[in-house]
Amino acid sequence: MMARKKIHFCFLIFFLSYGILIPTRCLGNICLPKQHVALFVFGDSLFDVGNNNYINTTTDNQANYSPYGETFFNFPTGRFSDGRVIPDFVAEYAKLPLIQPYLFPGNQQYVNGINFASAGAGALVETHQGLVIDLKTQLTYFKNVKKILRQRYGDKETTTLLSKAVYLINIGVNDYFQENSSLYTHEKYVSMVVGNLTTVIKGIYDLGGRKFGILNQPSKGCFPIIKAFVNGTKSGSCIEEYSAPAKVHNIVLFEELEKLRKQIKGFKYSYFNFFDVSFEVINNPSKFGLKEGGVACCGSGPYKGYYSCGGKREVKDYDLCKNPSEYVFFDSVHPTESASRIISQFMWSGNLSISGPYNLKSLFEE
Ligand SMILES: *[C@@H]1O[C@H](CO)[C@@H](O)[C@H](O)[C@H]1NC(C)=O
Ligand SMILES: *[C@@H]1O[C@H](CO)[C@@H](O)[C@H](O)[C@H]1NC(C)=O
Ligand SMILES: *[C@@H]1O[C@H](CO)[C@@H](O)[C@H](O)[C@H]1NC(C)=O
Ligand SMILES: *[C@@H]1O[C@H](CO)[C@@H](O)[C@H](O)[C@H]1NC(C)=O
Ligand SMILES: CC(=O)N[C@H]1CO[C@H](CO)[C@@H](O)[C@@H]1O
């Protein structure tokens, strides 16, 4: 019930601020401002806004229990955060309402976009297979959305909507957490992960997508969960060797995006340097108005690095900080709402070395 109310409220704001004052075009009985740009979201727990509430999975891949959601929404929504996550801020900056999870039951509009992200998902279908919506399946869902849009609004409007839309993708962290990854050389495993990611990007392009926002891998060696399982590190320091595959991934990903830009017509992208931004925010939280980058808000063990927030996973004990807004990490892997806002601002308006060749703002305005 509460989720519904909030969504209607957002639609209302949207129509009040755009539908009436700005010239519109209409899809069926829904009128959109001329410059309407939808947001489609693909990925893992960083972006999941509740899809995993509706699949058979484990509590490791779910956040639909307290204290997740305790600040902004005042109830657990399935977001791995005390409050909002990155796609919520991107939608806000793009003057869109909150983008709904694809699996949310009931009628969906899709004209503002939709979110397919699933916590635990990877670019490889083997990653948490059977417990998540892998990236390939997310693409299948998008294909289905396109079909529905065409039935409702016709080919021409659908083509326009999809070509103007921005496609935000974050994937890979879970692939590199797989034990299997050690069976391969870094180079081989990275080529599989990035290869499957670019296959999905091409799949979206073939369905009419043109504008892509892609995050590279964060500095995983700084995550409390990694630090907690390595002995003898002093508080706050990152473990560089755990970031090594991420660095290879990031180089290969950038090369592949450049190849796509040169090879396929109209392809535009924003490559977000999540690695440097996450490293900076974690290690210099005070620069960004935060206090704690080394220890998580919710969890147990050293650095609150055990993944036990909410007490419904393997480890049942957990502590919760008083003020999540002072922390970078909410649980041992996921950012707080405050950190997600900071990251989103860099994605939205960061300079070329952070968010390029387009930042998200310029992609939306294209
Ligand atoms: C989830 O698992 C339960 C119990 O195993 C089963 O009854 C149900 O059909 C499954 N639901 C889906 C959507 O697969
Ligand atoms: C990982 O290992 C499992 C079990 O051996 C296997 O079924 C799976 O295909 C492997 N995944 C990859 C990406 O190699
Ligand atoms: C995608 O991943 C699979 C393993 O799931 C791998 O066998 C395949 O080669 C990868 N595809 C590309 C294009 O790299
Ligand atoms: C880009 O922005 C970052 C962070 O605000 C800053 O440190 C860096 O100097 C900027 N680079 C350029 C080339 O302006
Ligand atoms: C020597 C030492 O401190 N070993 C510890 C390393 O961390 C593991 C897991 O936290 C402990 O079980 C070991 O005792």
CSV table of N, CA and C in Angstrom, one decimal, residues 228-311:
chain,number,residue,atom,x,y,z
A,228,ALA,N,37.4,-7.4,6.5
A,228,ALA,CA,37.1,-8.2,7.6
A,228,ALA,C,37.7,-9.6,7.5
A,229,PHE,N,37.9,-10.1,6.2
A,229,PHE,CA,38.4,-11.5,6.1
A,229,PHE,C,39.9,-11.5,5.8
A,230,VAL,N,40.6,-10.4,5.9
A,230,VAL,CA,42.0,-10.4,5.7
A,230,VAL,C,42.6,-10.0,7.0
A,231,ASN,N,43.5,-10.7,7.6
A,231,ASN,CA,44.1,-10.4,8.9
A,231,ASN,C,45.1,-9.3,8.9
A,232,GLY,N,45.1,-8.6,10.0
A,232,GLY,CA,46.3,-7.6,10.2
A,232,GLY,C,46.2,-6.3,9.5
A,233,THR,N,45.1,-5.9,8.9
A,233,THR,CA,45.1,-4.6,8.3
A,233,THR,C,44.6,-3.6,9.3
A,234,LYS,N,45.2,-2.4,9.2
A,234,LYS,CA,44.8,-1.4,10.2
A,234,LYS,C,43.5,-0.7,9.6
A,235,SER,N,42.8,-0.2,10.5
A,235,SER,CA,41.5,0.4,10.2
A,235,SER,C,41.6,1.5,9.1
A,236,GLY,N,40.8,1.4,8.1
A,236,GLY,CA,40.7,2.4,7.1
A,236,GLY,C,41.5,2.1,5.8
A,237,SER,N,42.5,1.2,5.9
A,237,SER,CA,43.3,0.9,4.8
A,237,SER,C,42.7,-0.1,3.8
A,238,CYS,N,43.0,0.0,2.5
A,238,CYS,CA,42.4,-0.9,1.5
A,238,CYS,C,43.4,-1.9,1.2
A,239,ILE,N,42.8,-3.1,0.7
A,239,ILE,CA,43.7,-4.2,0.4
A,239,ILE,C,43.8,-4.3,-1.2
A,240,GLU,N,44.9,-3.7,-1.6
A,240,GLU,CA,45.1,-3.5,-3.1
A,240,GLU,C,44.9,-4.7,-3.9
A,241,GLU,N,45.4,-5.9,-3.5
A,241,GLU,CA,45.4,-7.0,-4.4
A,241,GLU,C,44.0,-7.5,-4.7
A,242,TYR,N,43.0,-7.1,-3.8
A,242,TYR,CA,41.7,-7.5,-4.1
A,242,TYR,C,41.0,-6.6,-5.2
A,243,SER,N,41.7,-5.5,-5.5
A,243,SER,CA,41.2,-4.6,-6.5
A,243,SER,C,41.8,-4.9,-7.9
A,244,ALA,N,42.8,-5.9,-7.9
A,244,ALA,CA,43.5,-6.1,-9.2
A,244,ALA,C,42.6,-6.5,-10.3
A,245,PRO,N,41.7,-7.5,-10.2
A,245,PRO,CA,40.9,-7.9,-11.3
A,245,PRO,C,40.0,-6.7,-11.7
A,246,ALA,N,39.5,-5.9,-10.8
A,246,ALA,CA,38.7,-4.8,-11.1
A,246,ALA,C,39.4,-3.8,-12.0
A,247,LYS,N,40.7,-3.6,-11.8
A,247,LYS,CA,41.5,-2.7,-12.6
A,247,LYS,C,41.6,-3.2,-14.0
A,248,VAL,N,41.8,-4.5,-14.2
A,248,VAL,CA,41.9,-5.1,-15.5
A,248,VAL,C,40.5,-4.9,-16.2
A,249,HIS,N,39.5,-5.3,-15.5
A,249,HIS,CA,38.1,-5.1,-16.0
A,249,HIS,C,37.9,-3.7,-16.5
A,250,ASN,N,38.3,-2.7,-15.8
A,250,ASN,CA,38.0,-1.3,-16.1
A,250,ASN,C,38.7,-0.9,-17.4
A,251,ILE,N,39.9,-1.4,-17.6
A,251,ILE,CA,40.7,-1.0,-18.8
A,251,ILE,C,40.0,-1.7,-20.0
A,252,VAL,N,39.7,-3.0,-19.9
A,252,VAL,CA,39.1,-3.7,-21.0
A,252,VAL,C,37.7,-3.2,-21.3
A,253,LEU,N,36.9,-2.9,-20.3
A,253,LEU,CA,35.6,-2.3,-20.5
A,253,LEU,C,35.6,-1.0,-21.3
A,254,PHE,N,36.6,-0.1,-20.9
A,254,PHE,CA,36.7,1.2,-21.6
A,254,PHE,C,37.0,0.9,-23.1
A,255,GLU,N,38.0,0.0,-23.3
A,255,GLU,CA,38.4,-0.3,-24.7
A,255,GLU,C,37.2,-0.8,-25.5
A,256,GLU,N,36.4,-1.7,-24.9
A,256,GLU,CA,35.2,-2.2,-25.6
A,256,GLU,C,34.2,-1.2,-25.9
A,257,LEU,N,34.0,-0.2,-25.0
A,257,LEU,CA,33.0,0.8,-25.2
A,257,LEU,C,33.4,1.7,-26.4
A,258,GLU,N,34.7,2.0,-26.4
A,258,GLU,CA,35.3,2.8,-27.5
A,258,GLU,C,35.1,2.1,-28.8
A,259,LYS,N,35.3,0.8,-28.8
A,259,LYS,CA,35.1,0.0,-30.1
A,259,LYS,C,33.7,0.2,-30.6
A,260,LEU,N,32.7,0.0,-29.6
A,260,LEU,CA,31.3,0.1,-30.0
A,260,LEU,C,31.0,1.5,-30.5
A,261,ARG,N,31.6,2.5,-29.9
A,261,ARG,CA,31.3,3.9,-30.4
A,261,ARG,C,31.8,4.1,-31.8
A,262,LYS,N,32.9,3.4,-32.1
A,262,LYS,CA,33.5,3.6,-33.5
A,262,LYS,C,32.7,2.7,-34.5
A,263,GLN,N,32.2,1.6,-34.0
A,263,GLN,CA,31.6,0.6,-34.9
A,263,GLN,C,30.1,0.8,-35.2
A,264,ILE,N,29.4,1.2,-34.2
A,264,ILE,CA,27.9,1.2,-34.4
A,264,ILE,C,27.4,2.7,-34.3
A,265,LYS,N,26.5,2.9,-35.3
A,265,LYS,CA,26.0,4.3,-35.5
A,265,LYS,C,25.1,4.8,-34.3
A,266,GLY,N,25.4,6.0,-33.9
A,266,GLY,CA,24.5,6.6,-32.9
A,266,GLY,C,24.8,6.1,-31.5
A,267,PHE,N,25.8,5.2,-31.3
A,267,PHE,CA,26.0,4.7,-29.9
A,267,PHE,C,26.8,5.8,-29.1
A,268,LYS,N,26.2,6.1,-28.0
A,268,LYS,CA,26.8,7.1,-27.1
A,268,LYS,C,26.9,6.5,-25.7
A,269,TYR,N,28.0,6.9,-25.0
A,269,TYR,CA,28.1,6.3,-23.6
A,269,TYR,C,28.7,7.3,-22.6
A,270,SER,N,28.4,7.0,-21.4
A,270,SER,CA,29.0,7.6,-20.3
A,270,SER,C,29.7,6.5,-19.5
A,271,TYR,N,31.0,6.6,-19.4
A,271,TYR,CA,31.8,5.6,-18.6
A,271,TYR,C,32.1,6.2,-17.3
A,272,PHE,N,31.5,5.7,-16.3
A,272,PHE,CA,31.7,6.3,-14.9
A,272,PHE,C,32.8,5.7,-14.2
A,273,ASN,N,33.8,6.5,-13.8
A,273,ASN,CA,35.0,6.0,-13.1
A,273,ASN,C,34.7,5.8,-11.6
A,274,PHE,N,33.9,4.7,-11.4
A,274,PHE,CA,33.4,4.3,-10.1
A,274,PHE,C,34.6,4.0,-9.2
A,275,PHE,N,35.7,3.4,-9.8
A,275,PHE,CA,36.9,3.0,-9.0
A,275,PHE,C,37.4,4.2,-8.3
A,276,ASP,N,37.8,5.2,-9.0
A,276,ASP,CA,38.4,6.4,-8.4
A,276,ASP,C,37.5,7.1,-7.4
A,277,VAL,N,36.2,7.3,-7.8
A,277,VAL,CA,35.3,8.0,-7.0
A,277,VAL,C,35.1,7.2,-5.7
A,278,SER,N,34.9,5.9,-5.8
A,278,SER,CA,34.7,5.1,-4.5
A,278,SER,C,35.9,5.2,-3.6
A,279,PHE,N,37.1,5.0,-4.2
A,279,PHE,CA,38.3,5.1,-3.5
A,279,PHE,C,38.4,6.4,-2.7
A,280,GLU,N,38.1,7.5,-3.4
A,280,GLU,CA,38.2,8.8,-2.8
A,280,GLU,C,37.2,9.0,-1.7
A,281,VAL,N,36.0,8.6,-2.0
A,281,VAL,CA,34.9,8.9,-0.9
A,281,VAL,C,35.2,8.0,0.3
A,282,ILE,N,35.7,6.8,0.1
A,282,ILE,CA,35.9,5.9,1.2
A,282,ILE,C,37.1,6.4,2.0
A,283,ASN,N,38.1,6.9,1.4
A,283,ASN,CA,39.4,7.3,2.1
A,283,ASN,C,39.4,8.7,2.6
A,284,ASN,N,38.5,9.6,2.0
A,284,ASN,CA,38.5,11.0,2.4
A,284,ASN,C,37.0,11.4,2.7
A,285,PRO,N,36.3,10.6,3.5
A,285,PRO,CA,34.9,10.9,3.7
A,285,PRO,C,34.6,12.4,4.0
A,286,SER,N,35.4,13.0,4.8
A,286,SER,CA,35.1,14.3,5.3
A,286,SER,C,35.1,15.4,4.2
A,287,LYS,N,35.8,15.1,3.1
A,287,LYS,CA,35.8,16.0,1.9
A,287,LYS,C,34.3,16.1,1.4
A,288,PHE,N,33.5,15.1,1.7
A,288,PHE,CA,32.2,15.0,1.1
A,288,PHE,C,31.1,15.1,2.2
A,289,GLY,N,31.5,15.5,3.4
A,289,GLY,CA,30.5,15.7,4.4
A,289,GLY,C,30.2,14.5,5.2
A,290,LEU,N,30.9,13.4,5.0
A,290,LEU,CA,30.7,12.2,5.7
A,290,LEU,C,31.8,12.0,6.8
A,291,LYS,N,31.6,11.1,7.7
A,291,LYS,CA,32.6,10.9,8.8
A,291,LYS,C,33.3,9.6,8.7
A,292,GLU,N,32.6,8.5,8.3
A,292,GLU,CA,33.2,7.2,8.4
A,292,GLU,C,33.2,6.4,7.1
A,293,GLY,N,34.4,6.1,6.6
A,293,GLY,CA,34.5,5.4,5.3
A,293,GLY,C,35.1,4.0,5.5
A,294,GLY,N,35.6,3.7,6.7
A,294,GLY,CA,36.3,2.4,6.9
A,294,GLY,C,35.4,1.3,7.5
A,295,VAL,N,34.4,1.7,8.3
A,295,VAL,CA,33.6,0.8,9.0
A,295,VAL,C,32.2,1.0,8.5
A,296,ALA,N,31.5,-0.1,8.4
A,296,ALA,CA,30.1,-0.1,7.9
A,296,ALA,C,29.1,0.3,9.1
A,297,CYS,N,28.0,0.8,8.7
A,297,CYS,CA,27.0,1.2,9.7
A,297,CYS,C,26.3,0.0,10.3
A,298,CYS,N,26.0,-1.0,9.5
A,298,CYS,CA,25.2,-2.1,10.0
A,298,CYS,C,25.9,-3.4,9.7
A,299,GLY,N,26.1,-4.2,10.7
A,299,GLY,CA,26.8,-5.5,10.5
A,299,GLY,C,27.5,-5.9,11.8
A,300,SER,N,28.4,-6.8,11.7
A,300,SER,CA,29.2,-7.3,12.9
A,300,SER,C,30.6,-7.6,12.5
A,301,GLY,N,31.4,-7.9,13.5
A,301,GLY,CA,32.8,-8.3,13.3
A,301,GLY,C,33.7,-7.0,13.0
A,302,PRO,N,35.0,-7.3,12.6
A,302,PRO,CA,35.9,-6.2,12.3
A,302,PRO,C,35.3,-5.3,11.2
A,303,TYR,N,35.4,-4.0,11.3
A,303,TYR,CA,34.9,-3.1,10.3
A,303,TYR,C,33.4,-3.2,10.1
A,304,LYS,N,32.7,-4.0,10.9
A,304,LYS,CA,31.3,-4.4,10.7
A,304,LYS,C,31.2,-5.0,9.3
A,305,GLY,N,32.3,-5.8,9.0
A,305,GLY,CA,32.5,-6.4,7.7
A,305,GLY,C,31.7,-7.7,7.5
A,306,TYR,N,31.2,-8.3,8.5
A,306,TYR,CA,30.4,-9.5,8.3
A,306,TYR,C,29.0,-9.0,7.7
A,307,TYR,N,28.6,-9.8,6.8
A,307,TYR,CA,27.4,-9.4,6.0
A,307,TYR,C,26.1,-9.9,6.7
A,308,SER,N,25.9,-9.2,7.9
A,308,SER,CA,24.8,-9.8,8.8
A,308,SER,C,23.7,-8.7,9.1
A,309,CYS,N,23.7,-7.6,8.4
A,309,CYS,CA,22.8,-6.5,8.6
A,309,CYS,C,21.3,-7.1,8.6
A,310,GLY,N,20.6,-6.9,9.6
A,310,GLY,CA,19.2,-7.3,9.7
A,310,GLY,C,19.0,-8.7,10.4
A,311,GLY,N,20.1,-9.4,10.6
A,311,GLY,CA,20.1,-10.7,11.3
A,311,GLY,C,19.3,-11.8,10.7
